[in-house]
Coordinates of C-alpha atoms in Angstrom, one line a residue:
M1 CA 0.0 0.0 0.0
V2 CA 1.3 3.4 -1.0
F3 CA 0.5 6.2 1.5
L4 CA -0.2 9.5 -0.1
P5 CA -0.5 13.2 1.1
S6 CA -4.0 14.2 2.3
K7 CA -6.0 16.7 0.3
E8 CA -5.3 19.2 3.1
A9 CA -1.6 19.2 2.2
G10 CA -2.1 21.4 -0.8
Q11 CA -1.4 21.1 -4.6
L12 CA 2.1 21.0 -6.0
A13 CA 2.9 23.4 -8.8
P14 CA 4.7 22.2 -11.9
I15 CA 8.5 21.8 -11.2
P16 CA 10.8 23.4 -13.8
D17 CA 13.7 21.0 -14.8
S18 CA 15.7 23.2 -17.1
I19 CA 16.8 26.1 -14.9
S20 CA 19.3 26.6 -12.1
I21 CA 18.5 27.2 -8.5
S22 CA 19.8 30.8 -8.8
E23 CA 17.5 31.5 -11.8
F24 CA 14.6 30.0 -9.8
M25 CA 15.3 31.9 -6.6
L26 CA 16.1 35.3 -8.1
N27 CA 14.0 35.6 -11.3
E28 CA 10.4 36.6 -10.7
R29 CA 9.2 34.6 -13.7
H30 CA 9.3 31.4 -11.6
G31 CA 6.8 32.3 -8.9
R32 CA 8.9 33.8 -6.2
V33 CA 7.4 36.7 -4.3
P34 CA 8.4 39.9 -6.2
H35 CA 11.6 41.5 -4.9
A36 CA 9.7 44.7 -4.2
S37 CA 7.2 42.9 -2.0
S38 CA 9.8 40.7 -0.2
R39 CA 11.2 41.3 3.3
D40 CA 15.0 41.5 3.5
P41 CA 16.0 37.9 3.0
Y42 CA 19.1 37.9 5.2
T43 CA 19.8 40.1 8.2
C44 CA 22.7 39.6 10.6
G45 CA 21.3 38.9 14.1
L46 CA 24.4 40.4 15.7
T47 CA 25.0 43.6 13.8
G48 CA 21.7 44.3 12.1
K49 CA 23.3 44.5 8.7
S50 CA 20.8 43.6 6.0
Y51 CA 20.3 43.1 2.3
S52 CA 17.1 43.7 0.4
S53 CA 15.9 41.0 -2.0
Q54 CA 17.0 43.0 -5.0
E55 CA 20.4 43.7 -3.4
V56 CA 20.9 40.0 -2.9
A57 CA 20.2 39.4 -6.7
N58 CA 22.7 42.2 -7.6
R59 CA 25.3 40.7 -5.3
V60 CA 24.9 37.3 -6.8
D61 CA 25.4 38.8 -10.3
S62 CA 28.5 40.7 -9.3
L63 CA 30.0 37.7 -7.5
A64 CA 29.3 35.4 -10.5
R65 CA 31.3 37.8 -12.7
S66 CA 34.2 37.8 -10.2
L67 CA 34.3 34.0 -9.8
S68 CA 34.2 33.6 -13.5
K69 CA 37.3 35.7 -13.9
E70 CA 39.0 34.3 -10.8
F71 CA 38.7 30.7 -11.7
G72 CA 38.0 30.8 -15.4
W73 CA 34.6 29.3 -14.9
A74 CA 32.1 29.9 -17.8
P75 CA 28.4 29.1 -17.5
N76 CA 28.1 26.9 -20.5
E77 CA 31.5 25.2 -20.6
G78 CA 32.6 22.0 -18.9
S79 CA 30.9 19.8 -16.3
E80 CA 29.6 21.1 -13.0
W81 CA 32.3 18.9 -11.4
D82 CA 34.9 21.2 -13.0
K83 CA 33.5 24.0 -10.9
T84 CA 33.2 22.7 -7.4
L85 CA 33.5 25.2 -4.5
A86 CA 33.8 24.0 -0.9
V87 CA 32.4 26.3 1.8
F88 CA 33.5 25.8 5.4
A89 CA 32.2 28.6 7.5
L90 CA 29.9 29.9 10.2
N91 CA 26.5 31.2 9.1
T92 CA 26.7 34.5 7.3
I93 CA 24.4 36.7 5.3
D94 CA 26.7 36.3 2.3
S95 CA 26.6 32.5 2.2
L96 CA 23.5 32.1 0.0
P97 CA 24.6 34.8 -2.5
L98 CA 27.9 32.9 -2.7
F99 CA 26.1 29.6 -3.3
W100 CA 23.8 31.1 -6.0
A101 CA 26.8 32.8 -7.8
V102 CA 28.4 29.3 -8.2
H103 CA 25.1 28.0 -9.5
R104 CA 24.9 30.9 -11.9
L105 CA 28.1 29.6 -13.4
G106 CA 26.8 26.0 -13.5
G107 CA 29.0 24.9 -10.6
V108 CA 28.6 22.8 -7.5
V109 CA 28.7 23.9 -3.9
T110 CA 29.9 21.5 -1.2
P111 CA 29.2 23.0 2.2
A112 CA 31.1 21.5 5.1
N113 CA 30.0 21.3 8.7
A114 CA 31.6 24.1 10.7
S115 CA 32.4 21.7 13.6
Y116 CA 34.6 19.5 11.4
S117 CA 38.1 18.6 12.4
A118 CA 40.9 19.1 9.9
A119 CA 40.9 15.4 9.0
E120 CA 37.2 15.4 8.3
L121 CA 37.4 18.6 6.1
T122 CA 40.4 17.0 4.3
H123 CA 38.2 14.0 3.4
Q124 CA 35.5 16.2 2.0
L125 CA 38.0 18.4 0.0
L126 CA 39.6 15.3 -1.5
D127 CA 36.4 13.4 -2.2
S128 CA 34.6 16.4 -3.8
K129 CA 37.7 17.4 -5.7
A130 CA 37.0 21.0 -4.7
K131 CA 38.8 23.6 -6.8
A132 CA 38.7 26.3 -4.1
L133 CA 37.7 26.8 -0.4
V134 CA 35.8 29.6 1.2
T135 CA 36.0 29.8 4.9
C136 CA 36.0 32.5 7.7
L137 CA 38.6 33.7 10.1
P138 CA 37.6 31.6 13.1
L139 CA 37.9 28.5 11.0
L140 CA 41.0 29.5 9.0
A141 CA 43.6 27.4 11.0
I142 CA 41.6 24.2 10.4
S143 CA 41.0 25.2 6.8
L144 CA 44.8 25.7 6.2
E145 CA 45.7 22.4 7.7
A146 CA 43.0 20.6 5.6
A147 CA 43.8 22.4 2.4
A148 CA 47.5 21.6 2.8
K149 CA 46.7 17.9 3.2
A150 CA 44.3 18.0 0.2
G151 CA 46.8 19.8 -2.0
L152 CA 44.8 23.0 -2.3
P153 CA 47.0 26.0 -2.6
K154 CA 46.7 29.0 -0.3
N155 CA 45.7 31.3 -3.2
R156 CA 42.5 29.2 -3.6
I157 CA 41.4 30.0 -0.1
Y158 CA 38.9 32.9 0.5
L159 CA 37.2 34.5 3.5
L160 CA 33.6 35.3 4.2
D161 CA 33.1 38.3 6.5
V162 CA 31.8 37.5 10.0
P163 CA 30.7 40.0 12.7
D164 CA 33.3 41.7 14.9
Q165 CA 31.5 40.2 17.9
I166 CA 32.8 36.8 16.7
L167 CA 36.3 37.9 15.9
G168 CA 37.1 39.6 19.2
G169 CA 39.3 42.1 17.6
A170 CA 41.2 39.7 15.3
K171 CA 42.0 40.9 11.8
P172 CA 42.0 38.6 8.7
P173 CA 45.4 38.1 7.1
A174 CA 45.7 40.3 3.9
E175 CA 46.9 37.3 1.8
Y176 CA 43.4 35.8 1.8
K177 CA 41.0 37.6 -0.5
P178 CA 37.5 38.3 1.1
V179 CA 34.4 37.5 -0.7
S180 CA 33.2 41.1 -0.2
E181 CA 36.2 42.2 -2.3
L182 CA 35.2 39.8 -5.1
I183 CA 31.6 41.3 -5.0
A184 CA 32.9 44.8 -5.2
A185 CA 35.3 44.0 -8.1
G186 CA 32.5 42.1 -10.0
K187 CA 30.4 45.3 -10.4
S188 CA 32.8 46.6 -13.0
L189 CA 33.3 43.3 -14.8
P190 CA 31.4 42.3 -18.0
P191 CA 28.3 40.1 -17.5
V192 CA 28.5 36.4 -17.7
D193 CA 26.5 34.5 -20.3
E194 CA 23.1 33.1 -19.4
L195 CA 23.0 29.4 -18.7
R196 CA 21.6 27.5 -21.7
W197 CA 20.2 24.2 -20.5
S198 CA 18.1 21.7 -22.4
A199 CA 15.0 20.1 -21.0
G200 CA 15.7 17.9 -18.0
E201 CA 19.2 19.3 -17.4
G202 CA 18.3 20.9 -14.1
A203 CA 17.2 17.4 -12.9
R204 CA 20.5 15.8 -14.0
R205 CA 23.0 18.4 -12.9
A206 CA 24.2 18.5 -9.3
A207 CA 23.9 21.8 -7.4
F208 CA 25.0 20.8 -3.9
L209 CA 27.2 18.1 -2.6
C210 CA 26.2 17.6 1.0
Y211 CA 28.0 15.0 3.2
S212 CA 25.8 12.6 5.1
S213 CA 26.9 10.0 7.6
G214 CA 26.0 6.5 6.3
T215 CA 26.1 3.2 8.1
S216 CA 29.8 2.5 7.3
G217 CA 33.0 4.4 6.7
M218 CA 33.4 8.2 6.2
P219 CA 30.5 10.5 5.3
K220 CA 29.2 10.1 1.8
G221 CA 28.7 12.9 -0.7
V222 CA 25.0 13.3 -1.5
M223 CA 24.5 14.7 -5.0
I224 CA 21.5 17.1 -4.9
S225 CA 20.3 18.4 -8.2
H226 CA 18.9 21.9 -9.0
R227 CA 15.5 20.4 -9.5
N228 CA 15.7 18.6 -6.2
V229 CA 16.0 21.9 -4.3
I230 CA 13.5 23.6 -6.5
A231 CA 11.0 20.8 -6.0
N232 CA 11.2 20.8 -2.2
T233 CA 10.9 24.6 -2.1
L234 CA 7.7 24.3 -4.1
Q235 CA 6.5 21.3 -2.0
I236 CA 7.0 23.4 1.2
K237 CA 5.3 26.4 -0.4
A238 CA 2.3 24.3 -1.4
S239 CA 2.0 22.8 2.1
E240 CA 2.4 26.2 3.8
Q241 CA 0.0 27.9 1.3
S242 CA -2.7 25.4 2.0
Y243 CA -3.2 26.8 5.4
R244 CA -2.1 30.4 5.0
D245 CA -4.7 30.9 2.4
G246 CA -7.3 28.9 4.3
G247 CA -7.7 31.4 7.2
G248 CA -7.4 30.7 10.9
T249 CA -3.6 30.7 10.7
R250 CA -1.6 32.5 13.4
T251 CA 1.2 33.5 11.1
P252 CA 1.3 36.2 8.4
I253 CA 1.9 35.5 4.7
Q254 CA 5.5 36.7 5.2
E255 CA 7.4 35.7 8.3
I256 CA 10.5 36.8 10.2
A257 CA 12.4 33.6 10.9
L258 CA 15.5 32.8 12.9
G259 CA 18.4 31.4 10.8
L260 CA 20.4 29.8 13.6
L261 CA 20.9 26.2 12.4
P262 CA 24.0 25.5 10.3
Q263 CA 23.7 26.6 6.7
S264 CA 25.7 23.5 5.7
H265 CA 22.9 21.2 7.0
I266 CA 20.2 20.3 4.6
Y267 CA 17.4 21.4 7.1
A268 CA 18.6 25.0 7.2
L269 CA 19.8 25.0 3.6
V270 CA 16.5 24.2 2.0
V271 CA 13.8 24.9 4.6
I272 CA 15.1 28.3 5.9
C273 CA 17.5 29.6 3.2
H274 CA 15.6 28.6 0.1
A275 CA 11.9 28.1 0.9
G276 CA 11.8 31.2 3.2
S277 CA 13.5 33.5 0.7
Y278 CA 11.3 32.2 -2.2
R279 CA 8.2 33.1 -0.1
G280 CA 9.5 36.6 0.6
D281 CA 10.3 35.9 4.3
Q282 CA 13.1 37.5 6.3
T283 CA 15.7 35.3 7.9
V284 CA 17.7 36.7 10.9
V285 CA 21.1 34.9 10.7
L286 CA 23.2 34.0 13.7
P287 CA 26.7 32.6 13.2
R288 CA 26.2 29.9 15.8
F289 CA 24.1 29.1 18.9
E290 CA 24.8 31.0 22.1
L291 CA 21.8 31.2 24.4
K292 CA 21.8 35.0 25.2
S293 CA 22.5 36.2 21.7
Y294 CA 19.8 33.8 20.5
L295 CA 17.3 35.2 23.0
H296 CA 18.3 38.7 22.2
A297 CA 17.7 38.2 18.5
I298 CA 14.2 36.9 19.1
Q299 CA 13.4 39.9 21.3
H300 CA 15.1 42.6 19.2
F301 CA 13.9 41.4 15.7
K302 CA 10.5 40.2 17.0
I303 CA 11.1 36.7 15.5
I304 CA 7.8 35.0 14.5
S305 CA 9.1 31.5 13.5
L306 CA 11.8 29.5 15.2
F307 CA 13.5 26.7 13.3
L308 CA 15.2 24.5 16.0
V309 CA 16.4 21.0 16.9
P310 CA 15.3 19.2 20.0
P311 CA 18.5 19.9 22.0
I312 CA 18.0 23.6 21.8
I313 CA 14.4 23.2 23.0
I314 CA 15.6 21.1 25.9
H315 CA 18.3 23.7 26.7
M316 CA 15.6 26.4 26.8
L317 CA 13.6 24.4 29.2
S318 CA 16.6 23.9 31.5
S319 CA 17.6 27.6 31.3
Q320 CA 14.3 29.3 32.3
E321 CA 16.1 31.6 34.7
V322 CA 17.8 33.2 31.7
C323 CA 15.0 32.8 29.1
S324 CA 12.5 34.6 31.4
E325 CA 14.6 37.8 31.2
Y326 CA 13.7 38.1 27.5
D327 CA 10.5 38.9 25.7
L328 CA 9.7 36.0 23.4
S329 CA 6.0 36.9 22.9
S330 CA 6.5 37.6 19.1
V331 CA 7.1 33.9 18.5
K332 CA 4.0 32.2 17.1
V333 CA 5.5 29.0 15.6
M334 CA 8.3 26.7 16.6
F335 CA 9.3 24.2 13.9
T336 CA 11.6 21.3 15.0
G337 CA 13.4 18.7 12.9
A338 CA 16.6 16.8 12.4
A339 CA 15.6 14.4 15.2
P340 CA 12.2 13.5 16.8
L341 CA 10.9 15.7 19.5
G342 CA 9.1 13.5 22.1
A343 CA 5.5 14.4 23.2
E344 CA 6.6 14.7 26.8
T345 CA 9.2 17.4 25.9
A346 CA 6.7 19.1 23.6
N347 CA 4.2 19.3 26.4
D348 CA 6.8 20.6 28.8
F349 CA 7.6 23.4 26.3
L350 CA 3.9 24.3 26.0
K351 CA 3.5 24.6 29.7
V352 CA 6.1 27.4 29.6
Y353 CA 5.1 28.9 26.2
P354 CA 1.4 28.0 25.7
N355 CA 1.0 30.5 22.8
I356 CA 3.6 28.9 20.5
M357 CA 2.4 26.3 18.0
I358 CA 4.8 23.3 17.8
R359 CA 5.3 21.9 14.4
Q360 CA 7.6 19.0 13.5
G361 CA 9.0 17.7 10.3
Y362 CA 10.8 14.7 8.9
G363 CA 13.3 14.5 6.1
L364 CA 16.9 13.6 5.1
T365 CA 19.8 14.9 3.2
E366 CA 18.9 12.2 0.6
T367 CA 15.4 13.8 0.2
S368 CA 16.7 17.4 0.2
T369 CA 14.8 17.8 2.7
V370 CA 11.2 17.7 4.0
I371 CA 9.0 14.6 3.6
S372 CA 6.4 15.3 6.2
S373 CA 5.4 18.3 8.2
T374 CA 2.7 19.2 10.8
L375 CA -0.4 20.8 9.5
P376 CA -1.3 23.6 11.8
H377 CA -4.9 22.6 12.1
D378 CA -4.0 19.0 13.0
V379 CA -1.1 19.2 15.5
W380 CA -0.3 15.9 17.1
L381 CA 2.6 16.1 19.5
G382 CA 5.2 13.4 19.0
S383 CA 4.2 13.1 15.3
S384 CA 6.5 14.1 12.5
G385 CA 3.5 15.5 10.6
S386 CA 1.8 14.6 7.4
L387 CA 3.2 13.9 4.0
I388 CA 3.8 17.1 2.0
P389 CA 2.5 17.2 -1.6
G390 CA 4.5 15.2 -4.1
F391 CA 5.7 12.4 -1.7
E392 CA 4.6 8.8 -1.5
V393 CA 5.6 6.4 1.2
R394 CA 5.6 2.6 1.6
I395 CA 6.4 0.8 4.8
M396 CA 8.4 -2.4 4.4
T397 CA 9.2 -5.3 6.7
P398 CA 12.8 -6.7 7.0
E399 CA 11.6 -9.5 4.6
N400 CA 10.7 -6.8 2.0
E401 CA 7.0 -7.3 2.5
E402 CA 4.7 -4.3 2.2
I403 CA 2.8 -3.2 5.3
T404 CA -0.7 -1.9 4.6
T405 CA -2.1 -1.2 8.0
Y406 CA -1.9 1.7 10.5
D407 CA 0.2 1.4 13.7
T408 CA 2.5 -1.3 12.2
P409 CA 6.2 -0.4 12.1
G410 CA 8.5 -0.9 9.2
E411 CA 11.2 0.8 7.2
L412 CA 10.0 4.0 5.5
V413 CA 10.6 3.9 1.7
V414 CA 9.8 7.1 -0.1
R415 CA 9.4 8.5 -3.6
G416 CA 9.2 12.1 -4.6
P417 CA 10.7 14.9 -6.8
S418 CA 13.3 16.0 -4.2
V419 CA 14.9 12.5 -3.8
V420 CA 18.5 13.1 -4.8
L421 CA 20.7 11.7 -7.6
G422 CA 22.7 9.4 -5.4
Y423 CA 26.1 9.3 -3.7
L424 CA 29.2 10.6 -5.4
N425 CA 31.7 7.9 -6.5
N426 CA 29.8 5.2 -4.5
E427 CA 27.8 3.0 -6.8
K428 CA 27.3 0.3 -4.1
A429 CA 25.7 2.7 -1.6
T430 CA 23.6 4.3 -4.3
K431 CA 22.2 0.9 -5.5
E432 CA 21.5 -0.1 -1.9
T433 CA 19.6 3.1 -1.0
F434 CA 17.9 4.1 -4.3
V435 CA 15.9 1.2 -5.7
D436 CA 13.5 1.4 -8.7
G437 CA 12.7 5.1 -8.1
W438 CA 12.2 4.6 -4.4
M439 CA 14.6 5.7 -1.6
R440 CA 15.2 3.5 1.5
T441 CA 15.3 5.9 4.4
G442 CA 16.8 3.5 6.9
D443 CA 14.3 4.8 9.5
E444 CA 11.6 2.7 11.1
G445 CA 8.2 4.4 11.3
V446 CA 4.5 3.9 11.5
I447 CA 1.5 5.7 9.9
R448 CA -1.2 6.6 12.3
Q449 CA -4.5 8.3 11.7
S450 CA -5.4 11.3 13.8
P451 CA -8.9 11.9 15.3
N452 CA -9.4 14.3 12.3
G453 CA -8.8 11.4 10.0
I454 CA -5.5 12.7 8.7
E455 CA -2.5 10.4 8.4
H456 CA 0.6 11.2 10.4
V457 CA 4.2 9.8 10.2
F458 CA 5.8 8.7 13.5
I459 CA 9.5 7.8 13.6
V460 CA 10.0 5.0 16.1
D461 CA 13.6 3.8 15.5
R462 CA 16.6 4.1 13.2
I463 CA 17.5 1.1 11.2
K464 CA 20.6 2.8 10.0
E465 CA 21.7 3.2 13.7
L466 CA 22.8 6.8 13.2
I467 CA 23.4 8.8 16.4
K468 CA 22.0 12.3 16.3
V469 CA 23.9 14.8 18.5
K470 CA 22.2 18.2 18.6
G471 CA 20.6 17.3 15.2
L472 CA 24.0 16.3 13.7
Q473 CA 24.5 12.8 12.5
V474 CA 27.2 10.5 13.8
A475 CA 27.8 7.2 12.0
P476 CA 28.8 4.6 14.6
A477 CA 30.9 2.7 12.0
E478 CA 33.0 5.8 11.4
L479 CA 33.9 6.1 15.1
E480 CA 34.4 2.3 15.3
S481 CA 36.8 2.4 12.4
H482 CA 38.7 5.2 14.1
L483 CA 38.9 3.4 17.5
L484 CA 40.0 0.1 15.9
A485 CA 43.0 1.9 14.5
H486 CA 44.2 2.4 18.1
P487 CA 46.6 -0.3 19.4
D488 CA 44.7 -0.6 22.7
V489 CA 41.5 -1.7 21.0
S490 CA 40.8 -5.3 19.9
D491 CA 37.1 -4.8 19.1
C492 CA 34.5 -2.1 19.7
A493 CA 31.0 -0.9 19.2
V494 CA 29.6 2.6 19.4
V495 CA 26.0 3.2 20.4
A496 CA 23.7 6.2 21.2
I497 CA 22.7 6.9 24.8
P498 CA 20.2 9.6 25.8
D499 CA 21.5 13.0 26.9
A500 CA 19.5 15.9 28.4
R501 CA 21.3 18.6 26.4
A502 CA 22.3 16.9 23.2
G503 CA 19.5 14.5 22.7
E504 CA 21.9 11.6 22.2
V505 CA 25.7 11.2 22.6
P506 CA 28.0 8.4 21.4
K507 CA 29.3 5.8 23.9
A508 CA 32.0 3.3 23.1
I509 CA 31.9 -0.4 24.2
I510 CA 35.5 -1.5 24.1
V511 CA 37.3 -4.9 24.1
K512 CA 40.9 -4.1 25.0
S513 CA 43.9 -5.6 23.2
P514 CA 46.1 -8.1 25.2
T515 CA 48.9 -5.5 25.5
A516 CA 46.6 -2.6 26.7
G517 CA 47.1 -1.0 30.1
S518 CA 44.5 -0.2 32.8
D519 CA 40.9 0.7 32.1
E520 CA 41.6 4.3 33.2
S521 CA 44.7 4.8 31.1
V522 CA 43.1 3.3 28.0
S523 CA 40.0 5.3 28.5
K524 CA 42.0 8.6 28.7
A525 CA 44.0 7.6 25.6
L526 CA 40.9 6.7 23.5
L527 CA 39.0 9.9 24.5
K528 CA 42.0 11.9 23.4
H529 CA 42.3 9.9 20.2
V530 CA 38.8 10.8 19.2
E531 CA 38.9 14.4 20.3
E532 CA 42.1 15.1 18.3
H533 CA 40.7 13.7 15.0
K534 CA 36.9 14.1 15.1
A535 CA 34.4 17.0 15.3
R536 CA 33.1 17.9 18.8
H537 CA 29.7 16.3 18.2
K538 CA 31.5 12.9 17.6
W539 CA 33.4 12.9 20.9
L540 CA 32.6 10.1 23.3
K541 CA 30.5 12.2 25.7
G542 CA 28.6 9.0 26.7
G543 CA 31.9 7.6 28.0
I544 CA 33.5 4.2 27.6
R545 CA 32.6 0.8 29.0
F546 CA 35.0 -2.2 28.8
V547 CA 33.7 -5.7 28.0
D548 CA 35.1 -9.1 27.3
A549 CA 33.2 -9.4 24.0
I550 CA 31.0 -7.4 21.7
P551 CA 27.5 -8.9 21.3
K552 CA 27.2 -10.0 17.6
S553 CA 24.8 -12.0 15.4
P554 CA 26.0 -15.3 13.8
S555 CA 26.8 -13.3 10.7
G556 CA 29.1 -10.9 12.7
K557 CA 26.7 -7.9 12.8
I558 CA 26.9 -5.9 16.0
L559 CA 23.8 -6.3 18.1
R560 CA 23.4 -2.6 18.8
R561 CA 19.8 -2.9 20.1
L562 CA 21.0 -5.5 22.7
I563 CA 23.8 -3.1 23.7
R564 CA 21.4 -0.2 24.0
D565 CA 19.1 -2.4 26.1
Q566 CA 22.0 -3.3 28.4
E567 CA 22.9 0.4 28.8
R568 CA 19.3 1.3 29.5
E569 CA 19.1 -1.4 32.2
A570 CA 22.4 -0.2 33.8
R571 CA 21.1 3.4 33.9
R572 CA 17.8 2.2 35.5
K573 CA 19.6 0.2 38.2
A574 CA 22.0 3.2 38.8
G575 CA 19.0 5.5 39.2
S576 CA 17.3 3.2 41.6
K577 CA 20.3 3.3 43.9
I578 CA 20.3 7.1 44.2

């Protein structure tokens, strides 16, 4: 049985397949809110610096001219893979204009997580074959180390401006050209040719290469086409419009949203940066999360919509002494994603903020982004909402049999216009994940019917076993591979354990090698081993437990669920002794 969107989800408009994202986002011919009627799309939440919608379009044009001259990139020459730009930076108001300038030239943007270590950034630079790197001063040291290892020369490293409040008086080295200088220089350069794409070319050409943790090895490059992002933007618009036009909504047609989540992550990249700007919304951009600056931005800019992840919500609830000092009454909607928000936490939030509607969504990098979203007239706490227009879902058993009833869990397998092209240079993973037009999510879910008769998606487990730390994915196999390279480790498993602040954190179960020292000395060595080579969200904050053997199936597969059950029982017993 194929589950389909309800009639309340709205109607999806035709999806163009022969234009670039920049053309779609900036040209009024493709349905975006006219520039003159749009709010300023990007405003710095620390300085108040802002660009109008038309100014953003002009900056994209100038930057495209400069990049064309700087790199020799021409819109209608070569493959998109000849024009790959890596971006490793904190959130800025210039990030999206930079992305769209690359798209204007027919190139690919590969955004890297700002929490990456040098080793992780090196992997992405090498795997993507990036021709240049744009970073920012706070991340320059890591960028230089990674670029050197990847063979990227210093004259191909550029800097995005970040607010002085982040720099603390530090000045960028003069040898690295700022993006703002490229924009200024581009104003006097000749225009670049228009892209001339044939029918279907927007569906075939990659626009973004986002890296997603899989079930094994290092993160994989997810090839996201121009049409994928255009499709999900239109899908989100159709779903939003279905209730904005229907009356009874508590939000205006154009919103003021908070752009706090990392612009390298697919959630922020599509839902906030693209769908919001296309609708004419304003996004107040913060470089990173810090509680007081976050609260100040809400109060000062009178933010209407919050786009968050569960750990931030939990942090707010545990920091009410600070939160109560700020006026958050402008907030009407809180949208949460990247990891499920439990009904209990949602109810706790509503006790403190009863006038804020909680909406939840579900999606993946491989679906760029949203598959389901809460309809405001059918809020069901704990649910990941209802299918948005254009998506179909099947639920499959481990034996590949189709489930046709409500409340019966199985793997969610989805089909829709925003499902991506596949993984870069990884035919095996692509064939395993994308089968006959359908995408295997690796998530276990159920479909339930609300009292209003509307179908909802509930995520109940993760077949892929990914650990989600503050909304960021951690592949256990990546950490296991890293730990097994240490001489003190004979075997290991990494599992998720609950954490009040982060949602989940990794914990390592270790079998020591015969030559290893004491538990204490090995534990210290392994924690340091991970912290020196992996991003902070991958650190073993859940700790280390030593065992004689890792529980495994007859075929050698780690029995993670058994390990998680053992951890849960150990915590229960520990709690009963307090």
